Structures are given as C-alpha cells and as structure tokens.
Tab-separated table of C-alpha atoms and ligand atoms in Angstrom:
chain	number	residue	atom	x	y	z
A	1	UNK	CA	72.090	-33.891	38.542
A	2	UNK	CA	71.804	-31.023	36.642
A	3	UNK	CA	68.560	-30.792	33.987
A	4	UNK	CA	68.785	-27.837	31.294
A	5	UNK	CA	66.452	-27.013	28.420
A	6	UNK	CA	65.065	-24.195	26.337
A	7	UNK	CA	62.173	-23.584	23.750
A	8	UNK	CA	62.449	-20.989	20.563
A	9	UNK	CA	60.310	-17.831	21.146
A	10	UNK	CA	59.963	-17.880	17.330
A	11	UNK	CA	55.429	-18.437	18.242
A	12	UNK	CA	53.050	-19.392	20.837
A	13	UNK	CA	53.611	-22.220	22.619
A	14	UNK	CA	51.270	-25.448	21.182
A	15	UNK	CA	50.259	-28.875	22.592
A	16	UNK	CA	53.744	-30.146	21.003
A	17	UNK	CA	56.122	-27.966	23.007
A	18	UNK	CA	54.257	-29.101	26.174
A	19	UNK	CA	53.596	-32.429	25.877
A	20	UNK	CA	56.838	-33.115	23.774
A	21	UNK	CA	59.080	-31.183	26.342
A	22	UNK	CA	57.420	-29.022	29.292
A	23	UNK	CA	55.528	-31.463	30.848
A	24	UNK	CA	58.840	-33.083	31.838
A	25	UNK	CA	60.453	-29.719	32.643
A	26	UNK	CA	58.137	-29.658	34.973
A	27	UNK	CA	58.133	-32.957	36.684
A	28	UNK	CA	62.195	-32.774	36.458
A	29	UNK	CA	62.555	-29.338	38.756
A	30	UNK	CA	61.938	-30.872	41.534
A	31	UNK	CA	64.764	-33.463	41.108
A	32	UNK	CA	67.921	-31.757	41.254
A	33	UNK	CA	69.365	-28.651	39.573
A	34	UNK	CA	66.972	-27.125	36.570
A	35	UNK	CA	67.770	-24.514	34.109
A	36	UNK	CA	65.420	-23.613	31.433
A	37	UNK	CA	65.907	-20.868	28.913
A	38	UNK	CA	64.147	-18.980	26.522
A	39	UNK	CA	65.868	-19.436	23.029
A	40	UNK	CA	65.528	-16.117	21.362
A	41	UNK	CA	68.808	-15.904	20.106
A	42	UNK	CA	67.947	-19.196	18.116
A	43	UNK	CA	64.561	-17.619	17.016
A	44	UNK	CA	66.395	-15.348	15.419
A	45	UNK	CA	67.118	-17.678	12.142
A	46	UNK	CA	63.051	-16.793	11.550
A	47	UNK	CA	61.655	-13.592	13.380
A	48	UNK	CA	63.522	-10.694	12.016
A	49	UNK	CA	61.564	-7.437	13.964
A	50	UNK	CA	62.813	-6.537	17.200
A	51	UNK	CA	59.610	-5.212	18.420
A	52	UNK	CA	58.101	-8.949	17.681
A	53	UNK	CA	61.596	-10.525	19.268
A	54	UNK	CA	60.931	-8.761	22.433
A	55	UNK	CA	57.266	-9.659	22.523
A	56	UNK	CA	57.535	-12.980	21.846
A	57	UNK	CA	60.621	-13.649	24.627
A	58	UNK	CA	58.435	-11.320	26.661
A	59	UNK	CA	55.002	-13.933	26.301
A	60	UNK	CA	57.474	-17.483	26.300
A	61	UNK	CA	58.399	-16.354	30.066
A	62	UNK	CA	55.016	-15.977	30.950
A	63	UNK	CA	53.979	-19.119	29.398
A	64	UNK	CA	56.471	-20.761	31.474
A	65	UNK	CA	55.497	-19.343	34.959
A	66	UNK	CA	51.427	-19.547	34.083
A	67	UNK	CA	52.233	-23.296	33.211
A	68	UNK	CA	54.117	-24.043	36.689
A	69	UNK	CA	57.733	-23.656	35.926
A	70	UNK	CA	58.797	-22.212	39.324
A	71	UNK	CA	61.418	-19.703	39.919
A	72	UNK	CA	62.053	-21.058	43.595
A	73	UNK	CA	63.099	-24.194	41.995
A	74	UNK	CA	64.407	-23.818	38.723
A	75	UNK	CA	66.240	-21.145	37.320
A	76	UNK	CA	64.290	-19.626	34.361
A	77	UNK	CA	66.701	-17.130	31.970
A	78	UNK	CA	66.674	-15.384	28.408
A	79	UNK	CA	69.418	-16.669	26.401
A	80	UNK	CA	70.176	-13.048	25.346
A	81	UNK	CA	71.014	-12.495	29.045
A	82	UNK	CA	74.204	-14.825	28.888
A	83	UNK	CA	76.855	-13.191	26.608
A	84	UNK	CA	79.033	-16.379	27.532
A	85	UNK	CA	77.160	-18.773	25.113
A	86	UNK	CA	77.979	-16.739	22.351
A	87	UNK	CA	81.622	-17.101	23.367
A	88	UNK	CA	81.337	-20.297	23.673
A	89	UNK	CA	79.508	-21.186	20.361
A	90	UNK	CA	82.665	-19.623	18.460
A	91	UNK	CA	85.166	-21.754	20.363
A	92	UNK	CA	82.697	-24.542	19.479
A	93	UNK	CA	82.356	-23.685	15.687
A	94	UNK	CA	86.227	-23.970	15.682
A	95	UNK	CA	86.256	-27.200	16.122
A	96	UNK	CA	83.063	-28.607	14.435
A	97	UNK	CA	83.445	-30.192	11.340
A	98	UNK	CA	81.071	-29.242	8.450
A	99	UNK	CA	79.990	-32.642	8.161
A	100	UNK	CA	78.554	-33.393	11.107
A	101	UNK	CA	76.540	-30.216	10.395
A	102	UNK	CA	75.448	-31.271	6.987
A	103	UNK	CA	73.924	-34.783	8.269
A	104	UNK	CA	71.753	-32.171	10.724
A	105	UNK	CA	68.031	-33.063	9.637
A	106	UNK	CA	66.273	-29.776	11.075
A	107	UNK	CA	68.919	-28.176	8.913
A	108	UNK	CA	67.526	-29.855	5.797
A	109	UNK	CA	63.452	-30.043	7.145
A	110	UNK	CA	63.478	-26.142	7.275
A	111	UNK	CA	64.807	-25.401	4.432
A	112	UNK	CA	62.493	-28.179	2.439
A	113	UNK	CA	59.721	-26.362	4.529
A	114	UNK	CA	61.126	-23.028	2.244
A	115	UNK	CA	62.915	-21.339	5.550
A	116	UNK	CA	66.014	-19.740	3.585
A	117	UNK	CA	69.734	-21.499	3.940
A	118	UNK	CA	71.249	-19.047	6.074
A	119	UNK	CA	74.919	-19.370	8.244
A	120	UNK	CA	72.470	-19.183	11.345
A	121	UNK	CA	70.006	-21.862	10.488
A	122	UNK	CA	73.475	-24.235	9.305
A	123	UNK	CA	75.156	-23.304	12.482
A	124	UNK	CA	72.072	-23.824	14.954
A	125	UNK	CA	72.685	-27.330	16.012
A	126	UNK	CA	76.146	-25.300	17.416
A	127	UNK	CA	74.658	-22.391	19.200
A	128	UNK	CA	72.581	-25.299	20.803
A	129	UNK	CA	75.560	-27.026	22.024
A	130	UNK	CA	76.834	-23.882	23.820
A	131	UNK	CA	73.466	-24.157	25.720
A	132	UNK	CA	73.864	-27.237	26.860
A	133	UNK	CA	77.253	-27.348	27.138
A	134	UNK	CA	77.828	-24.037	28.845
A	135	UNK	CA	76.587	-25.387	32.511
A	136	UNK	CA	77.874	-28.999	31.894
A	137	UNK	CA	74.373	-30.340	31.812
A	138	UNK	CA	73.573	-33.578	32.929
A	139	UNK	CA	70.347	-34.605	30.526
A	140	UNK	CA	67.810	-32.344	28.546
A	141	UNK	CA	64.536	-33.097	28.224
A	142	UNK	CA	63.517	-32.819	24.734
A	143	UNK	CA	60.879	-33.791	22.135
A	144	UNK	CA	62.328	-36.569	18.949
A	145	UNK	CA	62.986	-34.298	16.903
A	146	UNK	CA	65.859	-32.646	19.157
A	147	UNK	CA	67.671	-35.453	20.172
A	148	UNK	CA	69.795	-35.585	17.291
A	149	UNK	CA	71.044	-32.058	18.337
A	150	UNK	CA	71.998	-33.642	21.282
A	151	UNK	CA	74.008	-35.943	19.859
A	152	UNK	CA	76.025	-33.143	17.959
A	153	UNK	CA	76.623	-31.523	21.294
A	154	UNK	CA	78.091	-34.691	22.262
A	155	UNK	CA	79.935	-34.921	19.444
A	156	UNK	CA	81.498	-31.376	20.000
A	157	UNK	CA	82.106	-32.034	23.349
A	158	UNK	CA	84.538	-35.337	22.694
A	159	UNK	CA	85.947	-33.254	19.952
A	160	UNK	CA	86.637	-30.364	22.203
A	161	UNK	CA	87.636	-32.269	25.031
A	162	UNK	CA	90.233	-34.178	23.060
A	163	UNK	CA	91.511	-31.245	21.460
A	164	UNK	CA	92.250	-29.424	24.969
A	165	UNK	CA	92.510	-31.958	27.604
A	166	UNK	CA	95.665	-33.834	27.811
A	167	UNK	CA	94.978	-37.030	29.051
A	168	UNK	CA	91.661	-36.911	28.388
A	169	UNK	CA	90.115	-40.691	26.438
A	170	UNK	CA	87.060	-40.194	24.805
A	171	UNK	CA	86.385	-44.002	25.552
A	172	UNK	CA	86.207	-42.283	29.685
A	173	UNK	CA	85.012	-39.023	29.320
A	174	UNK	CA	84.146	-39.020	33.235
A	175	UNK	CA	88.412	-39.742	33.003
A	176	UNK	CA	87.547	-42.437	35.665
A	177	UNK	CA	90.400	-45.173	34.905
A	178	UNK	CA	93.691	-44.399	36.557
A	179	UNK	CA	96.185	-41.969	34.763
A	180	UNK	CA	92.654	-40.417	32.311
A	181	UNK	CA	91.379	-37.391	32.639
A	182	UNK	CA	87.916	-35.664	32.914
A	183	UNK	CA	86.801	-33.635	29.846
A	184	UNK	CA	86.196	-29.891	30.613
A	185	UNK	CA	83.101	-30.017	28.449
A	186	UNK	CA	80.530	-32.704	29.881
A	187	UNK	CA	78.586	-35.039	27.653
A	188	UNK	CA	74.649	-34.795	28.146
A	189	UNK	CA	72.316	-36.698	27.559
A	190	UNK	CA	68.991	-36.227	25.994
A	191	UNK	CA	65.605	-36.994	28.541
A	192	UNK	CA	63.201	-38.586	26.005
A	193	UNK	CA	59.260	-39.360	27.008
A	194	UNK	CA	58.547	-41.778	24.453
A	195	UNK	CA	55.037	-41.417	24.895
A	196	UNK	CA	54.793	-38.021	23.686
A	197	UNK	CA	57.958	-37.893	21.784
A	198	UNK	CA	56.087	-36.915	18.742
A	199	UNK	CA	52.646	-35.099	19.051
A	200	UNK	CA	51.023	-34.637	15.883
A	201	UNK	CA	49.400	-31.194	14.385
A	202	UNK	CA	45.814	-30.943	13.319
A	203	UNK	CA	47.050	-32.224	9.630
A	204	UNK	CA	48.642	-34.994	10.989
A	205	UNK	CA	52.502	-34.281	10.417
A	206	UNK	CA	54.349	-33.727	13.764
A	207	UNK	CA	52.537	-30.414	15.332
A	208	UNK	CA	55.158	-27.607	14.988
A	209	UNK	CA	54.988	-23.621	14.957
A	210	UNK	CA	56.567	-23.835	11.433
A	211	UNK	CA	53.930	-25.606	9.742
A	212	UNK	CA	50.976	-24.022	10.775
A	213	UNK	CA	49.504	-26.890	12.315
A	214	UNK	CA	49.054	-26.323	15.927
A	215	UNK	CA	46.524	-26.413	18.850
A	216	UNK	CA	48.074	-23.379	21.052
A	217	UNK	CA	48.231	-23.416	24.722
A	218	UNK	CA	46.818	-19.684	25.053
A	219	UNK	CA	45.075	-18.964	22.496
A	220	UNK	CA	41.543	-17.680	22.948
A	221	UNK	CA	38.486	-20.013	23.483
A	222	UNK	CA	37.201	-19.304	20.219
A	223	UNK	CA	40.954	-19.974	18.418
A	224	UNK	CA	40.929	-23.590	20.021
A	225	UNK	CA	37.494	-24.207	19.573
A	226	UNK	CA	38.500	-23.420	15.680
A	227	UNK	CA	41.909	-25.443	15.545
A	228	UNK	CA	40.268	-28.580	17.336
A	229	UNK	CA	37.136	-28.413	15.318
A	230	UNK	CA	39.275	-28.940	11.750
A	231	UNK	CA	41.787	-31.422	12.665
A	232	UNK	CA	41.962	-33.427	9.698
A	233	UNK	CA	39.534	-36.737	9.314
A	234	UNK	CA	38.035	-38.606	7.020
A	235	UNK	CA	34.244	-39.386	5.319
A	236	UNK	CA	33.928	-42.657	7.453
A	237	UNK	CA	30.261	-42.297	8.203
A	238	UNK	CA	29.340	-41.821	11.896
A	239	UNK	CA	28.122	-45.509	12.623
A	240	UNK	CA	30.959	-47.583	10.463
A	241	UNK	CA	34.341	-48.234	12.595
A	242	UNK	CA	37.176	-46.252	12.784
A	243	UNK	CA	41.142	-46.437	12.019
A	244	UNK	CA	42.726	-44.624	14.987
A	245	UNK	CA	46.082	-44.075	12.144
A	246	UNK	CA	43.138	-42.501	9.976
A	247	UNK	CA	43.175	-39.448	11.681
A	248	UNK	CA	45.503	-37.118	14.467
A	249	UNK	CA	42.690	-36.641	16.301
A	250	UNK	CA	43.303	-40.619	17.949
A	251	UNK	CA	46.223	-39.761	19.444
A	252	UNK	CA	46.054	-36.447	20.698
A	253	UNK	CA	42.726	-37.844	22.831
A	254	UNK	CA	45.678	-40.124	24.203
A	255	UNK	CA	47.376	-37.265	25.273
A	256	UNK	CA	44.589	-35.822	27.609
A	257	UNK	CA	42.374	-39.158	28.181
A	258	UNK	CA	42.463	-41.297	31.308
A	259	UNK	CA	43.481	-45.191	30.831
A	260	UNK	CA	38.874	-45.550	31.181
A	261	UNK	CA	38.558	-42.483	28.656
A	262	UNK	CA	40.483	-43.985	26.725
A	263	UNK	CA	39.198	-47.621	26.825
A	264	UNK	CA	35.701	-45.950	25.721
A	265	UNK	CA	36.935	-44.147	23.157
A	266	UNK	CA	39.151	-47.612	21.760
A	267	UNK	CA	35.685	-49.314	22.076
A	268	UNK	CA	33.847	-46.831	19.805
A	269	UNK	CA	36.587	-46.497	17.046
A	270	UNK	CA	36.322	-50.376	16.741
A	271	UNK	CA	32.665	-50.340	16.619
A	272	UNK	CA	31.379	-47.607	15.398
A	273	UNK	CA	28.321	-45.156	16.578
A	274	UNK	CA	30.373	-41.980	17.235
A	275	UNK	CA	31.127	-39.334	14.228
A	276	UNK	CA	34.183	-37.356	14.642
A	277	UNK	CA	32.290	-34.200	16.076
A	278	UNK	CA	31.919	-35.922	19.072
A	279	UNK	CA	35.776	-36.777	19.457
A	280	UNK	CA	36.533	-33.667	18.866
A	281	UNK	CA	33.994	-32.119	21.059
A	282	UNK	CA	35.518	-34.391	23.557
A	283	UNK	CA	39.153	-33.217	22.875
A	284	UNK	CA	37.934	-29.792	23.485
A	285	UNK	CA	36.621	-30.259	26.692
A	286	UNK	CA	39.446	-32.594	27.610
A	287	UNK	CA	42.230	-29.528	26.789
A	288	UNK	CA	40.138	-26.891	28.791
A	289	UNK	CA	40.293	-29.183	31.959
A	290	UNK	CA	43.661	-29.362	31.818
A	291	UNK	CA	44.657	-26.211	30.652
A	292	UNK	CA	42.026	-23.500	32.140
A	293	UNK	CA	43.977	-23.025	35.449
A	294	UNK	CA	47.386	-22.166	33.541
A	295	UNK	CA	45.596	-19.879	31.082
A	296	UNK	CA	43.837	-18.251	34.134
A	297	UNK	CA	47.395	-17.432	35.734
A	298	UNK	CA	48.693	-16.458	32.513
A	299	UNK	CA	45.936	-13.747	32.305
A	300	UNK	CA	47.272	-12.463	35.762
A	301	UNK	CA	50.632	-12.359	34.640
A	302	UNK	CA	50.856	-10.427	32.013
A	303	UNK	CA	49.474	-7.597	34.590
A	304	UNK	CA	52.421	-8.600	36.626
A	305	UNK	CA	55.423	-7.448	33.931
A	306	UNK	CA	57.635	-6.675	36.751
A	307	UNK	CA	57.649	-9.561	38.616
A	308	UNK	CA	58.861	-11.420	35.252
A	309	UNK	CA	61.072	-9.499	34.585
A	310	UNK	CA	62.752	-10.033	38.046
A	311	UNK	CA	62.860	-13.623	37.597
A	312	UNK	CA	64.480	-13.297	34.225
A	313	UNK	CA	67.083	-10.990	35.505
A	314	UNK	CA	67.617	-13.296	38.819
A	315	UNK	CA	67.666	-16.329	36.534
A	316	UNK	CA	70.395	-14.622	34.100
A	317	UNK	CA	72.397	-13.643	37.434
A	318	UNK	CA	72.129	-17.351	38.631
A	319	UNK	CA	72.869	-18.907	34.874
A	320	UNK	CA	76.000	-17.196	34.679
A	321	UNK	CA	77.404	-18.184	38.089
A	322	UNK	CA	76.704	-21.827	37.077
A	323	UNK	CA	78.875	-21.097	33.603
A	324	UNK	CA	81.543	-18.968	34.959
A	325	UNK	CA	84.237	-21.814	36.155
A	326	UNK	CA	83.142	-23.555	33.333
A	327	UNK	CA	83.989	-20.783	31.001
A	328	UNK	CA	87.355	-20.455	32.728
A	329	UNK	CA	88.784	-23.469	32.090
A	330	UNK	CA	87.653	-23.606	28.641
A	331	UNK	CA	89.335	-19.839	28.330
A	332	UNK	CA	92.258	-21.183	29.508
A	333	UNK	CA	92.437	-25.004	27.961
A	334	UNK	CA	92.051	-22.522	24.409
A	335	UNK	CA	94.414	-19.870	25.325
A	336	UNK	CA	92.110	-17.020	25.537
A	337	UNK	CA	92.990	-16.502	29.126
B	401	ADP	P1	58.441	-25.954	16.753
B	401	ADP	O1	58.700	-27.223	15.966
B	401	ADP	O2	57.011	-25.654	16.865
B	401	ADP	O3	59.264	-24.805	16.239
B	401	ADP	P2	60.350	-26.071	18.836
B	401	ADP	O4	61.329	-26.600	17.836
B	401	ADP	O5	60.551	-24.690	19.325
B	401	ADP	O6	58.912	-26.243	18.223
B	401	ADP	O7	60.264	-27.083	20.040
B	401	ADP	C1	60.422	-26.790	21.414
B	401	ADP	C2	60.388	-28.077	22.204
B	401	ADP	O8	59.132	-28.728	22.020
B	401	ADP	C3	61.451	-29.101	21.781
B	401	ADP	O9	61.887	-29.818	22.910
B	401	ADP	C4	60.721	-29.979	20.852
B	401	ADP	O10	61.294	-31.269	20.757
B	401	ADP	C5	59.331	-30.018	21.481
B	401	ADP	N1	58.334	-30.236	20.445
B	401	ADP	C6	57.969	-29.364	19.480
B	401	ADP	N2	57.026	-29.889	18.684
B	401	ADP	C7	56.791	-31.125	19.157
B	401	ADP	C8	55.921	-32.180	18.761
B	401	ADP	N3	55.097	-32.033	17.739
B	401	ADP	N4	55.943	-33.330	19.478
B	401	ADP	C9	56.766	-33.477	20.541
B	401	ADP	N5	57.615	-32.526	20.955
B	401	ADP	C10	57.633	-31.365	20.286
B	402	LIG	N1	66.523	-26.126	19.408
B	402	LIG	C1	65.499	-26.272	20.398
B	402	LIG	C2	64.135	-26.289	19.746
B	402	LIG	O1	63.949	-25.857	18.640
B	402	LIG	C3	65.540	-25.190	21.421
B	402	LIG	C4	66.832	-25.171	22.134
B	402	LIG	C5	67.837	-24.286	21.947
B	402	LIG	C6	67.258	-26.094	23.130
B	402	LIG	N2	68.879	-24.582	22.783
B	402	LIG	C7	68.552	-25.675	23.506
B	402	LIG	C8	66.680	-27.200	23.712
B	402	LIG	C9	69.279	-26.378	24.461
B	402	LIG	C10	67.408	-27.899	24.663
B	402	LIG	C11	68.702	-27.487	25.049
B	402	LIG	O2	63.240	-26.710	20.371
C-alpha cells in the first residue's frame, strides 16, 4: 500500500491543512509505504519571488518534521527535486481533454477569488496527476476540496492507460480477468476523513491560505491569540442560547475538544450562560495543548538547516527510485524511449 500526498508552500500552514490532511499523513506512515511532498512547483501559480519560493519550501519542511512526519518512515521530498513529474505532466497534458479541465472547481474558485486565469492555474489539476501518478499511488489523503483532483487523475490515468496499453479494459484496470491487461498508470484513490473534511476559517467559509481566514499552526502566541479572539460571532447576549451553525467557532472546538468537552460545551450553547469570550478563550487554550510541543520542535529546527536539508535531498533520492520503472514504461508505451 503505497500513501502519497503533498501541500502548496504558497503560506504557513493553518488548522485546515492539518486537520483536513496532516493529521492523517501522520497516522497513515506507519501503515505501509508514505511519500509526502512539498508542492512548490504548484505554488508557483501564486508566489512569484524566488527568494519567498525558497523560504516558504524551506519553512513547509520544517513544519512537517516539527509536526511528526518522520523521515525514518516516510519519505519527505521537494517537488522541485523530481524533474520526472514535469515529464510526466506533458505526456499527461497530451492526452487530457480541455473539458475535463474546465468542469475543475478550484480552477473556477480562484479565479472568482480574483487569482488571474493563467495556463498554470488551468493546467494544475494535471501537474497534480503527475504527483500522484508518478509512484503509482495507492490512496492520498486529502481535505474535500481535493478530491475532485483526484478524480481527474483517475480520469487521466484510464485515458492514458487505454491509449498505450494494448489489452488494457478500463472496466479492469488491475487487468485481472483472463486475456486483460494492467494499466501502466495506477488509479488512486483519494483518503477522505469526513470529520474534518472541511474546517472552517475564522469568517466561516472553509479556512484556506487564499482567503485570509486562517488560525496558523506557527504563528506567534500573540498572532493566535489575535486570529482566535475575532472569529466571527454574533450579538446573542451571553445568557440567551446559542446556534452552534451561528458561528465557526462551534466546530473548530470540535476539532480540539474531548467527547466530555464537548458534551459541556453542547450543554451551554443550548442553554445559555457562556458569552463567546469564553469559547474562544477555551479554543485558545485547547490549540496550545495540542500544538505547543510541535511549535517547540519547530523552534529547534530551524537551528538545524542542515539536517533538513539532508532529509529533503535523501527523500528526492528515494522519490525518484520509486518513479524510475514507472517512468520507463511510460517512456516506452509513448515512444520516447
Ligand atoms: P489552502 O486552501 O490554504 O491553499 P491547500 O490547498 O494548500 O490549502 O491545502 C493543502 C491540504 O490541506 C489539502 O489536502 C487540502 O484539502 C487541505 N485543506 C486545506 N484547507 C482545508 C480546510 N479548510 N479544511 C480541510 N482541509 C483543508
Ligand atoms: N493541490 C494540492 C493542494 O492544494 C496539493 C497537491 C499537489 C497534492 N499535488 C498533490 C495533494 C498530489 C495530493 C497529491 O492542497
């Protein structure tokens, strides 16, 4: 079984990157094979400095480590470090139609969020596939709002596959019935924890780096303190009853809050008696418990820039001898080779 994901170093990482995706990254490298990247190629369609490129990369592979991704069980990599997914992407882009690109709704999000329409941004959901596709990925665990880009790797993949493999039925992609045969290109499958599948941002719409919205994992004690404090509520007065849909603050309690925390907390929405301060006092101390130790490791860290940068290059060494006969049959299914 072979888990592979990766996470834009277009910002700091926020409550939505790790309860959405890391927290299973996590849990899932210590079943199986794990590769997890850092996307910089994809932050690309936004950050346009290199000196703020590098950084960022530079602070998403700390972030990583501090949080517990382990290099002795997963293999951690910069996408920049594996020339073979850019390859890759073009034989994809060959064969991917411009619809299925068009129905793509990060595509149309970001550019209603004012990001400009450029070839980069359209063609994302492709680079994405070369990701996955590149190491023939088993399942990638992923927030909602990726699984559609999933499905377009899938999509490529059949496409692909039926294109190049003779024999190959896209009814048995595994080519398990007598006389079919195996793709080259496996189909993943996206790793979904419904529970946090959507974490909202302090004004409610789904917590993202792009909307200015989030609670980040490493920013100073101060920065939190300022982010939880004006999450978005209402004038309810403190002793009237509370809708937990009112405001985000409800859910991302749930996040943090044991089942008894959070049977309190149910009790004195319904009832009334506690203003908002106090929930979000409680958030507050609720995010420091369970994020103090990483953001104490993460202060060691960046003291320890060689060390990272070993992993990275061991991870890129270890990436690329997962891709390479993967990469030769697809050179020579195409006729590059
Ligand atoms: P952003 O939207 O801030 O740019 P990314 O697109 O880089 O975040 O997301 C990285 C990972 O974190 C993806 O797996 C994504 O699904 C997950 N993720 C991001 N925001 C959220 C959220 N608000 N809720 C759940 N998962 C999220
Ligand atoms: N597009 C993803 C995001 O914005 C990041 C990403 C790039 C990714 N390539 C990937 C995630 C491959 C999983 C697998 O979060």
């Amino acid at each position: 079984m072979r888990t592979l994901s990766g996470i834009q170093s277009s910002g700091k990482l926020h409550l939505g990157n790790f309860f959405g995706a890391l927290q299973q990254w996590i849990e899932l490298q210590d079943q199986g094979e794990a590769l997890y990247f850092i996307a910089n190629w994809h932050a690309m369609t936004t950050v346009r400095d290199a000196t703020l490129m590098r950084s960022l990369a530079d602070d998403v592979a700390i972030d990583y480590l501090a949080l517990g991704l382990d290099p002795k069980k997963a293999t951690l990599f910069r996408q920049s470090d594996v020339p073979e997914i850019a390859e890759l992407f073009w034989y994809l882009s060959a064969v991917t139609p411009m619809g299925l690109l068009e129905r793509a709704h990060s595509y149309k999000d970001k550019t209603a969020h004012g990001i400009a329409a450029d070839l980069g941004l359209f063609s994302y959901p492709v680079l994405m596939a070369a990701d996955i596709l590149l190491y023939g990925s088993d399942r990638v665990p992923v927030g909602k709002d990726q699984v559609q880009h999933i499905e377009i790797a899938r999509d490529i993949a059949t496409k692909f596959n039926a294109l190049y493999v003779k024999g190959y039925d896209p009814a048995d992609p595994e080519g398990k019935k007598r006389g079919n045969v195996p793709g080259i290109l496996k189909l993943p499958a996206a790793f979904v924890q419904e529970s946090t599948a959507v974490v909202p941002g302090i004004d409610g719409q789904k917590m993202s780096k792009s909307y200015g919205n989030t609670i980040d994992l490493f920013a100073d004690d101060a920065a939190v303190k300022k982010r939880i404090m004006s999450i978005k509520s209402d004038s309810t007065p403190v002793e009237a009853p509370k809708d937990p849909a009112a405001t985000p603050i409800y859910p991302l309690l749930k996040l943090f809050a044991t089942l008894e925390e959070m049977n309190e907390i149910d009790r004195t929405f319904r009832e009334g008696g506690q203003g908002y301060g106090h929930y979000k006092q409680q958030l507050l101390e609720l995010f420091h418990k369970r994020f103090d130790a990483a953001r104490a490791k993460r202060r060691e860290l960046e003291h320890d820039r060689s060390y990272v940068n070993e992993v990275l290059k061991a991870g890129a060494t270890r990436a690329r001898e997962v891709a390479a006969p993967i990469m030769a049959q697809v050179r020579r299914a195409v006729g590059t080779s």
